[in-house]
Amino acid sequence: MCHRCTQEREAQDHKVLELVEKRNKKLEWEASFALDVIDLRGLPDNVVMRARSIIASLSSKNYREFGGKRLRHNRFIISIPVTRNYRMLCEDCGNFLIPQKVLSHEDYNVCKPGG
């Protein structure tokens, strides 16, 4: 084999390795959703990561540290801003919060009863 053929083969092998790594990362990302308390599929990656960090911190921090507020029409529901365009709704169960769902700001404004 000549040096050119060797370079082409190495380049092709490198592309295949990159595709395999990319596919493995995607499979790991998809598998990580099975571990979530609430369904975060279909949300942008940055929202998923921020929501996961908030959920992990809710047991040790107060919801107000994340900018969370109680809803006026139902004081047992707490809205926590995940990003500028997304909100997480949590149910207050006395000593702990149970995350319910993450909504876009538009969906959040539409679903609020009495809002």
PDB file of C-alpha atoms in Angstrom:
ATOM      1  CA  MET A   1       0.000   0.000   0.000  1.00  0.00           C
ATOM      2  CA  CYS A   2       1.167   3.488  -0.743  1.00  0.00           C
ATOM      3  CA  HIS A   3       1.219   6.340   1.769  1.00  0.00           C
ATOM      4  CA  ARG A   4      -1.852   7.935   0.186  1.00  0.00           C
ATOM      5  CA  CYS A   5      -3.930   4.777   0.561  1.00  0.00           C
ATOM      6  CA  THR A   6      -2.777   4.492   4.170  1.00  0.00           C
ATOM      7  CA  GLN A   7      -3.811   8.100   4.886  1.00  0.00           C
ATOM      8  CA  GLU A   8      -7.216   7.593   3.288  1.00  0.00           C
ATOM      9  CA  ARG A   9      -7.793   4.431   5.315  1.00  0.00           C
ATOM     10  CA  GLU A  10      -6.755   6.174   8.530  1.00  0.00           C
ATOM     11  CA  ALA A  11      -9.083   9.091   7.744  1.00  0.00           C
ATOM     12  CA  GLN A  12     -11.942   6.679   7.089  1.00  0.00           C
ATOM     13  CA  ASP A  13     -11.224   4.780  10.333  1.00  0.00           C
ATOM     14  CA  HIS A  14     -11.151   8.088  12.216  1.00  0.00           C
ATOM     15  CA  LYS A  15     -14.568   9.055  10.807  1.00  0.00           C
ATOM     16  CA  VAL A  16     -16.000   5.690  11.825  1.00  0.00           C
ATOM     17  CA  LEU A  17     -14.633   6.111  15.357  1.00  0.00           C
ATOM     18  CA  GLU A  18     -16.140   9.594  15.601  1.00  0.00           C
ATOM     19  CA  LEU A  19     -19.535   8.267  14.487  1.00  0.00           C
ATOM     20  CA  VAL A  20     -19.380   5.444  17.038  1.00  0.00           C
ATOM     21  CA  GLU A  21     -18.463   7.879  19.822  1.00  0.00           C
ATOM     22  CA  LYS A  22     -21.246  10.242  18.800  1.00  0.00           C
ATOM     23  CA  ARG A  23     -23.762   7.394  18.753  1.00  0.00           C
ATOM     24  CA  ASN A  24     -22.600   6.160  22.181  1.00  0.00           C
ATOM     25  CA  LYS A  25     -22.978   9.654  23.647  1.00  0.00           C
ATOM     26  CA  LYS A  26     -26.477   9.906  22.207  1.00  0.00           C
ATOM     27  CA  LEU A  27     -27.421   6.507  23.658  1.00  0.00           C
ATOM     28  CA  GLU A  28     -26.036   7.517  27.071  1.00  0.00           C
ATOM     29  CA  TRP A  29     -28.010  10.771  26.904  1.00  0.00           C
ATOM     30  CA  GLU A  30     -31.219   8.895  26.035  1.00  0.00           C
ATOM     31  CA  ALA A  31     -30.597   6.373  28.828  1.00  0.00           C
ATOM     32  CA  SER A  32     -30.122   9.176  31.370  1.00  0.00           C
ATOM     33  CA  PHE A  33     -33.802  10.123  30.995  1.00  0.00           C
ATOM     34  CA  ALA A  34     -34.818   6.831  32.621  1.00  0.00           C
ATOM     35  CA  LEU A  35     -33.240   8.031  35.884  1.00  0.00           C
ATOM     36  CA  ASP A  36     -35.162  11.315  36.014  1.00  0.00           C
ATOM     37  CA  VAL A  37     -37.961  11.843  38.540  1.00  0.00           C
ATOM     38  CA  ILE A  38     -40.075  13.668  35.935  1.00  0.00           C
ATOM     39  CA  ASP A  39     -40.176  13.409  32.164  1.00  0.00           C
ATOM     40  CA  LEU A  40     -37.627  15.804  30.663  1.00  0.00           C
ATOM     41  CA  ARG A  41     -37.666  14.387  27.135  1.00  0.00           C
ATOM     42  CA  GLY A  42     -38.252  16.882  24.368  1.00  0.00           C
ATOM     43  CA  LEU A  43     -36.696  19.778  26.272  1.00  0.00           C
ATOM     44  CA  PRO A  44     -33.501  21.558  25.168  1.00  0.00           C
ATOM     45  CA  ASP A  45     -30.285  20.136  26.622  1.00  0.00           C
ATOM     46  CA  ASN A  46     -29.494  23.203  28.737  1.00  0.00           C
ATOM     47  CA  VAL A  47     -32.984  23.077  30.277  1.00  0.00           C
ATOM     48  CA  VAL A  48     -32.593  19.367  31.062  1.00  0.00           C
ATOM     49  CA  MET A  49     -29.246  19.936  32.760  1.00  0.00           C
ATOM     50  CA  ARG A  50     -30.517  22.908  34.785  1.00  0.00           C
ATOM     51  CA  ALA A  51     -33.702  21.057  35.791  1.00  0.00           C
ATOM     52  CA  ARG A  52     -31.659  18.063  36.942  1.00  0.00           C
ATOM     53  CA  SER A  53     -29.414  20.288  39.055  1.00  0.00           C
ATOM     54  CA  ILE A  54     -32.435  21.994  40.649  1.00  0.00           C
ATOM     55  CA  ILE A  55     -34.092  18.652  41.395  1.00  0.00           C
ATOM     56  CA  ALA A  56     -30.889  17.361  42.976  1.00  0.00           C
ATOM     57  CA  SER A  57     -30.584  20.498  45.125  1.00  0.00           C
ATOM     58  CA  LEU A  58     -34.215  20.753  46.251  1.00  0.00           C
ATOM     59  CA  SER A  59     -33.664  18.422  49.201  1.00  0.00           C
ATOM     60  CA  SER A  60     -30.877  20.583  50.639  1.00  0.00           C
ATOM     61  CA  LYS A  61     -31.879  24.100  49.530  1.00  0.00           C
ATOM     62  CA  ASN A  62     -34.993  26.202  49.867  1.00  0.00           C
ATOM     63  CA  TYR A  63     -36.974  26.754  46.674  1.00  0.00           C
ATOM     64  CA  ARG A  64     -36.617  30.518  47.146  1.00  0.00           C
ATOM     65  CA  GLU A  65     -32.884  30.211  46.490  1.00  0.00           C
ATOM     66  CA  PHE A  66     -33.789  29.289  42.908  1.00  0.00           C
ATOM     67  CA  GLY A  67     -36.262  32.166  42.583  1.00  0.00           C
ATOM     68  CA  GLY A  68     -39.269  29.921  43.206  1.00  0.00           C
ATOM     69  CA  LYS A  69     -42.650  31.300  44.212  1.00  0.00           C
ATOM     70  CA  ARG A  70     -45.962  29.897  45.348  1.00  0.00           C
ATOM     71  CA  LEU A  71     -48.844  30.283  42.920  1.00  0.00           C
ATOM     72  CA  ARG A  72     -51.621  32.598  43.997  1.00  0.00           C
ATOM     73  CA  HIS A  73     -54.504  30.315  43.055  1.00  0.00           C
ATOM     74  CA  ASN A  74     -52.963  27.200  44.663  1.00  0.00           C
ATOM     75  CA  ARG A  75     -50.478  27.814  47.462  1.00  0.00           C
ATOM     76  CA  PHE A  76     -49.348  24.164  47.411  1.00  0.00           C
ATOM     77  CA  ILE A  77     -47.869  24.538  43.920  1.00  0.00           C
ATOM     78  CA  ILE A  78     -44.481  26.205  43.582  1.00  0.00           C
ATOM     79  CA  SER A  79     -43.105  27.595  40.328  1.00  0.00           C
ATOM     80  CA  ILE A  80     -39.324  27.600  39.944  1.00  0.00           C
ATOM     81  CA  PRO A  81     -37.720  29.302  36.941  1.00  0.00           C
ATOM     82  CA  VAL A  82     -35.395  26.848  35.200  1.00  0.00           C
ATOM     83  CA  THR A  83     -34.324  29.262  32.476  1.00  0.00           C
ATOM     84  CA  ARG A  84     -35.812  32.445  31.155  1.00  0.00           C
ATOM     85  CA  ASN A  85     -38.299  30.471  29.048  1.00  0.00           C
ATOM     86  CA  TYR A  86     -39.002  27.406  31.217  1.00  0.00           C
ATOM     87  CA  ARG A  87     -40.607  26.825  34.626  1.00  0.00           C
ATOM     88  CA  MET A  88     -40.686  23.804  36.912  1.00  0.00           C
ATOM     89  CA  LEU A  89     -43.852  23.146  38.886  1.00  0.00           C
ATOM     90  CA  CYS A  90     -43.439  21.400  42.232  1.00  0.00           C
ATOM     91  CA  GLU A  91     -45.983  20.255  44.797  1.00  0.00           C
ATOM     92  CA  ASP A  92     -45.367  21.282  48.397  1.00  0.00           C
ATOM     93  CA  CYS A  93     -45.755  18.289  50.711  1.00  0.00           C
ATOM     94  CA  GLY A  94     -44.760  19.933  53.970  1.00  0.00           C
ATOM     95  CA  ASN A  95     -41.095  19.100  54.519  1.00  0.00           C
ATOM     96  CA  PHE A  96     -40.229  18.374  50.892  1.00  0.00           C
ATOM     97  CA  LEU A  97     -41.147  19.289  47.339  1.00  0.00           C
ATOM     98  CA  ILE A  98     -42.206  16.844  44.644  1.00  0.00           C
ATOM     99  CA  PRO A  99     -41.306  18.006  41.121  1.00  0.00           C
ATOM    100  CA  GLN A 100     -44.312  17.647  38.805  1.00  0.00           C
ATOM    101  CA  LYS A 101     -43.244  18.907  35.370  1.00  0.00           C
ATOM    102  CA  VAL A 102     -41.173  21.391  33.420  1.00  0.00           C
ATOM    103  CA  LEU A 103     -43.101  23.651  31.068  1.00  0.00           C
ATOM    104  CA  SER A 104     -42.209  26.321  28.576  1.00  0.00           C
ATOM    105  CA  HIS A 105     -43.227  29.780  29.727  1.00  0.00           C
ATOM    106  CA  GLU A 106     -46.039  29.845  27.144  1.00  0.00           C
ATOM    107  CA  ASP A 107     -47.440  26.485  28.280  1.00  0.00           C
ATOM    108  CA  TYR A 108     -47.049  27.546  31.888  1.00  0.00           C
ATOM    109  CA  ASN A 109     -49.103  30.712  31.325  1.00  0.00           C
ATOM    110  CA  VAL A 110     -51.817  28.753  29.505  1.00  0.00           C
ATOM    111  CA  CYS A 111     -52.109  25.923  32.055  1.00  0.00           C
ATOM    112  CA  LYS A 112     -52.303  28.134  35.153  1.00  0.00           C
ATOM    113  CA  PRO A 113     -55.894  27.912  36.345  1.00  0.00           C
ATOM    114  CA  GLY A 114     -57.175  31.243  37.547  1.00  0.00           C
ATOM    115  CA  GLY A 115     -54.229  33.061  35.943  1.00  0.00           C
TER     116      GLY A 115
END
